[in-house]
Amino acid sequence: MPKAERRVCGASAVAALCLAVALAACGSVRPRPGGYYLDDGPGANPPAGLDRVPDAVPRAEPINRFASRPYTVLGRTYTPYTELRPYRARGRASWYGRRYHGQRTSLGEIYDMYSMSGAHTLLPLPSYARVTNLENGRSVVVRINDRGPFREDRIVDLSYAAAHRLGFLNRGSALVEVEAIVPGQEQPVSSVAAVTAIAPAPMPITGDAAGVFVQLGAFASPENAAAFARRVRADLSWLRNAPVVHRQGALYKVRTGPYADRESAERDAARMRRALGFSPFLTNP
């Protein structure tokens, strides 16, 4: 969405006036098929190695009191958190690129589209969050240093690099989970507890009425698969068979089952879809 709507820091009435003028000027902007706006998008010469851009490293930082004041955008008032606290929510993520590259964020820092950063309406500035793409299981840690996005169907705006790592650049948005990180209390996804979710591949099962599984995701990385399985287990605590990771060739597949028949698997798959916001599918080993 137009980044002009994100230029909210609450530091002065001048900033608010500039915001109103910018919003009026951007009223006719329309997104193009890639999901970004006509004067936004990827840079002309992106640096090599974007797949290897490291996650932001959470560290204790003082919260900016000016960027934590209540503010109003498009008739809606936001009251940001003034301290680090648990936060976990799901919604759609979008990203912003070259139009805002080199401009100042609401925190007063220079926005770098190739760093791991993000914008949120409520989380403290600065703070850190883990963002997980619920459609493919990819996860990144970003530093929240800006305000936005100001659309009801958006929960977080991410940098170009973060969206690239999460795999939704071309689509423009994705269903994600955002979880705040308190420095010193975070648990890395490669922890022993997460890796224990990995199980050996099940024995082949034949027949149409037995051996039906519901698959929620497939990953090349066992750590990512284990982290995803851990997250969905918390949301699907009602399942008789908790989701686990089955190694199958070069892939690690997050599945639940086996089910005795397709009808019971389809019922659970429909319930999972309502709980998770994406569609798992039935499969046989």
Coordinates of C-alpha atoms in Angstrom, one line a residue:
M1 CA 0.0 0.0 0.0
P2 CA 1.2 3.6 -0.4
K3 CA 4.1 4.1 2.1
A4 CA 2.9 7.6 2.7
E5 CA 0.4 6.1 5.0
R6 CA 3.2 4.6 7.1
R7 CA 4.9 7.9 7.8
V8 CA 3.4 8.2 11.3
C9 CA 5.7 8.9 14.2
G10 CA 3.6 11.2 16.4
A11 CA 6.5 13.5 16.9
S12 CA 4.9 16.7 15.6
A13 CA 1.8 18.2 14.0
V14 CA 3.8 18.9 10.9
A15 CA 4.3 15.2 10.3
A16 CA 0.6 14.6 10.6
L17 CA -0.1 17.5 8.1
C18 CA 2.4 16.1 5.6
L19 CA 0.8 12.7 6.0
A20 CA -2.7 14.0 5.1
V21 CA -1.4 15.8 2.0
A22 CA 0.5 12.7 0.9
L23 CA -2.6 10.5 1.3
A24 CA -4.7 12.9 -0.8
A25 CA -2.1 12.8 -3.5
C26 CA -2.0 9.0 -3.6
G27 CA -5.7 8.4 -3.8
S28 CA -5.6 7.4 -7.5
V29 CA -2.7 4.9 -7.2
R30 CA -3.7 1.3 -8.1
P31 CA -1.7 -1.9 -7.5
R32 CA -0.4 -3.7 -10.6
P33 CA -0.7 -7.5 -11.0
G34 CA 2.5 -8.3 -9.1
G35 CA 1.0 -6.9 -5.9
Y36 CA 3.1 -3.8 -5.7
Y37 CA 2.2 -0.2 -6.8
L38 CA 3.1 1.3 -10.2
D39 CA 6.0 3.3 -8.8
D40 CA 7.1 0.7 -6.3
G41 CA 8.5 -2.9 -6.8
P42 CA 11.9 -4.5 -6.9
G43 CA 15.1 -2.5 -7.5
A44 CA 16.7 -2.5 -11.0
N45 CA 19.9 -4.2 -9.8
P46 CA 19.2 -6.2 -6.6
P47 CA 22.3 -7.5 -4.9
A48 CA 23.3 -11.2 -5.2
G49 CA 22.7 -13.6 -2.4
L50 CA 19.2 -12.4 -1.2
D51 CA 18.5 -16.0 -0.2
R52 CA 21.4 -15.7 2.3
V53 CA 20.4 -12.4 3.9
P54 CA 20.5 -13.4 7.6
D55 CA 17.6 -13.0 10.0
A56 CA 17.6 -9.9 12.2
V57 CA 19.2 -10.8 15.6
P58 CA 17.0 -9.8 18.5
R59 CA 18.7 -7.6 21.0
A60 CA 17.6 -5.3 23.9
E61 CA 16.9 -1.8 22.6
P62 CA 15.2 1.2 24.2
I63 CA 11.7 1.7 22.9
N64 CA 11.3 5.1 21.1
R65 CA 8.7 7.0 23.1
F66 CA 7.9 9.4 20.2
A67 CA 7.1 6.4 17.9
S68 CA 4.9 4.9 20.7
R69 CA 2.4 7.7 20.9
P70 CA -1.2 7.1 19.8
Y71 CA -1.8 8.2 16.2
T72 CA -4.7 8.4 13.7
V73 CA -4.6 7.4 10.0
L74 CA -7.6 7.3 7.7
G75 CA -10.0 7.9 10.6
R76 CA -8.7 5.1 12.7
T77 CA -6.7 5.6 15.9
Y78 CA -3.9 3.2 16.9
T79 CA -2.4 2.9 20.3
P80 CA 1.0 1.2 20.0
Y81 CA 2.5 -1.0 22.8
T82 CA 4.9 0.9 25.0
E83 CA 6.7 -2.2 26.3
L84 CA 7.6 -5.6 24.9
R85 CA 4.9 -8.1 25.5
P86 CA 3.7 -11.4 24.0
Y87 CA 1.9 -11.0 20.7
R88 CA 0.8 -13.6 18.2
A89 CA -1.6 -13.0 15.3
R90 CA -2.4 -14.1 11.8
G91 CA -3.2 -12.1 8.7
R92 CA -1.9 -11.1 5.4
A93 CA 1.6 -9.7 4.9
S94 CA 2.6 -7.3 2.1
W95 CA 5.9 -5.8 1.1
Y96 CA 7.4 -2.5 0.0
G97 CA 10.4 -1.8 -2.1
R98 CA 12.2 0.8 -4.2
R99 CA 9.7 3.6 -3.8
Y100 CA 10.7 3.8 -0.1
H101 CA 14.3 2.6 -0.3
G102 CA 16.5 5.2 1.3
Q103 CA 13.6 7.1 2.9
R104 CA 13.2 7.4 6.7
T105 CA 11.0 5.0 8.6
S106 CA 8.7 6.1 11.5
L107 CA 11.6 5.3 13.8
G108 CA 13.7 7.9 11.9
E109 CA 16.0 5.3 10.4
I110 CA 16.8 4.9 6.7
Y111 CA 14.7 2.1 5.1
D112 CA 16.8 -0.6 3.4
M113 CA 14.7 -2.9 1.3
Y114 CA 17.5 -5.5 1.3
S115 CA 17.6 -5.8 5.1
M116 CA 15.3 -7.9 7.3
S117 CA 12.8 -5.4 8.6
G118 CA 9.1 -4.7 8.8
A119 CA 6.3 -2.3 9.7
H120 CA 3.5 -2.9 12.2
T121 CA 0.8 -0.7 13.5
L122 CA 1.1 -1.7 17.2
L123 CA 4.4 -3.5 18.0
P124 CA 7.0 -1.3 19.8
L125 CA 9.6 0.5 17.8
P126 CA 12.1 -1.0 17.6
S127 CA 11.2 -4.6 18.4
Y128 CA 11.6 -8.0 16.7
A129 CA 9.1 -10.5 15.4
R130 CA 9.2 -13.9 13.7
V131 CA 7.0 -14.0 10.6
T132 CA 6.0 -17.4 9.2
N133 CA 4.4 -17.9 5.8
L134 CA 1.6 -20.3 6.6
E135 CA 1.3 -21.3 2.9
N136 CA 4.8 -22.8 2.6
G137 CA 6.2 -22.9 6.2
R138 CA 9.1 -20.5 5.6
S139 CA 10.0 -18.3 8.6
V140 CA 12.2 -15.2 9.1
V141 CA 13.0 -12.9 12.0
V142 CA 12.6 -9.2 11.2
R143 CA 13.3 -5.9 13.1
I144 CA 10.1 -3.8 13.3
N145 CA 11.2 -0.2 12.7
D146 CA 8.2 1.3 10.9
R147 CA 4.4 1.8 11.1
G148 CA 1.8 0.3 8.9
P149 CA 0.2 -1.3 6.9
F150 CA -3.1 0.7 7.2
R151 CA -5.5 -1.7 5.5
E152 CA -7.9 -4.0 7.4
D153 CA -6.8 -7.0 5.3
R154 CA -3.1 -6.5 6.2
I155 CA -1.2 -7.3 9.4
V156 CA 2.4 -6.6 8.6
D157 CA 4.5 -4.9 5.8
L158 CA 7.8 -6.5 5.1
S159 CA 11.0 -5.5 3.3
Y160 CA 11.8 -6.8 -0.1
A161 CA 14.4 -9.1 1.4
A162 CA 12.1 -10.6 4.0
A163 CA 9.3 -11.1 1.4
H164 CA 11.9 -12.8 -0.9
R165 CA 13.0 -15.2 1.9
L166 CA 9.3 -16.0 2.6
G167 CA 8.6 -16.7 -1.0
F168 CA 5.7 -14.3 -1.9
L169 CA 7.4 -11.5 -3.9
N170 CA 5.5 -12.3 -7.1
R171 CA 2.2 -12.7 -5.4
G172 CA 2.5 -9.5 -3.4
S173 CA 0.9 -10.9 -0.2
A174 CA 0.7 -14.1 1.8
L175 CA -1.1 -15.5 4.8
V176 CA 1.4 -15.3 7.7
E177 CA 1.7 -15.6 11.5
V178 CA 3.5 -12.8 13.3
E179 CA 4.9 -13.5 16.7
A180 CA 6.7 -10.9 18.8
I181 CA 10.2 -11.9 20.2
V182 CA 11.4 -10.7 23.6
P183 CA 15.2 -10.6 23.4
G184 CA 16.7 -13.3 25.7
Q185 CA 13.5 -15.3 25.7
E186 CA 13.3 -16.5 22.1
Q187 CA 13.6 -20.2 21.3
P188 CA 15.4 -20.9 18.1
V189 CA 13.6 -23.2 15.6
S190 CA 16.7 -25.5 15.5
S191 CA 16.3 -26.4 19.2
V192 CA 16.3 -30.0 20.4
A193 CA 12.6 -29.8 21.2
A194 CA 11.7 -28.8 17.7
V195 CA 13.9 -31.4 16.0
T196 CA 12.4 -34.2 18.0
A197 CA 9.3 -33.8 15.9
I198 CA 11.1 -35.5 13.0
A199 CA 10.0 -39.1 12.5
P200 CA 11.2 -41.8 10.1
A201 CA 9.2 -42.4 7.0
P202 CA 6.1 -44.7 7.5
M203 CA 6.0 -48.1 6.0
P204 CA 4.1 -48.2 2.6
I205 CA 0.4 -48.8 3.0
T206 CA -1.8 -50.1 0.3
G207 CA -5.5 -50.0 -0.3
D208 CA -7.9 -47.1 -0.7
A209 CA -9.6 -47.4 2.8
A210 CA -6.5 -47.4 4.9
G211 CA -3.3 -45.4 5.2
V212 CA -4.8 -42.0 4.4
F213 CA -2.8 -39.0 5.6
V214 CA -3.6 -35.3 5.7
Q215 CA -0.5 -33.3 4.5
L216 CA 0.0 -29.8 5.7
G217 CA 3.3 -28.9 4.2
A218 CA 6.6 -30.2 2.7
F219 CA 10.1 -28.7 3.3
A220 CA 13.6 -29.2 2.1
S221 CA 14.9 -28.3 5.6
P222 CA 14.2 -30.6 8.6
E223 CA 14.4 -27.6 11.0
N224 CA 11.8 -25.6 9.0
A225 CA 9.5 -28.7 8.9
A226 CA 9.9 -29.3 12.6
A227 CA 9.2 -25.7 13.5
F228 CA 6.1 -25.7 11.3
A229 CA 4.9 -29.0 12.8
R230 CA 5.4 -27.5 16.3
R231 CA 3.3 -24.4 15.4
V232 CA 0.4 -26.3 13.8
R233 CA 0.3 -28.8 16.7
A234 CA -0.5 -25.9 19.0
D235 CA -3.4 -24.9 16.8
L236 CA -4.7 -28.4 16.2
S237 CA -4.6 -29.8 19.7
W238 CA -7.9 -31.5 19.1
L239 CA -6.4 -33.9 16.6
R240 CA -6.2 -37.5 17.7
N241 CA -2.8 -37.9 15.9
A242 CA -0.7 -34.8 16.2
P243 CA 1.1 -33.6 13.1
V244 CA 4.6 -35.0 12.8
V245 CA 7.4 -34.8 10.2
H246 CA 8.0 -37.8 7.9
R247 CA 11.2 -37.9 5.9
Q248 CA 10.5 -39.0 2.4
G249 CA 13.5 -38.8 0.0
A250 CA 14.8 -35.2 0.1
L251 CA 11.7 -33.8 1.6
Y252 CA 10.3 -33.5 5.1
K253 CA 6.5 -33.7 5.0
V254 CA 4.3 -32.5 7.8
R255 CA 1.3 -34.9 8.1
T256 CA -1.3 -36.3 10.4
G257 CA -2.7 -39.7 10.3
P258 CA -3.1 -42.4 9.2
Y259 CA -6.9 -42.4 8.9
A260 CA -8.9 -45.5 8.5
D261 CA -11.0 -44.0 5.7
R262 CA -11.1 -40.9 3.4
E263 CA -14.3 -39.6 5.0
S264 CA -12.8 -39.1 8.4
A265 CA -9.6 -37.6 6.8
E266 CA -11.7 -35.2 4.8
R267 CA -13.7 -34.1 7.9
D268 CA -10.5 -33.3 9.8
A269 CA -8.9 -31.6 6.7
A270 CA -11.9 -29.3 6.5
R271 CA -11.6 -28.4 10.2
M272 CA -7.9 -27.8 9.8
R273 CA -8.6 -25.5 6.9
R274 CA -10.9 -23.4 9.0
A275 CA -8.4 -23.3 11.9
L276 CA -5.2 -22.6 9.8
G277 CA -6.5 -20.5 6.9
F278 CA -5.0 -22.7 4.2
S279 CA -6.0 -26.0 2.6
P280 CA -4.2 -29.3 3.5
F281 CA -4.7 -32.2 1.2
L282 CA -5.2 -36.0 1.5
T283 CA -2.4 -38.3 0.4
N284 CA -1.1 -41.8 0.7
P285 CA 2.5 -42.6 1.6

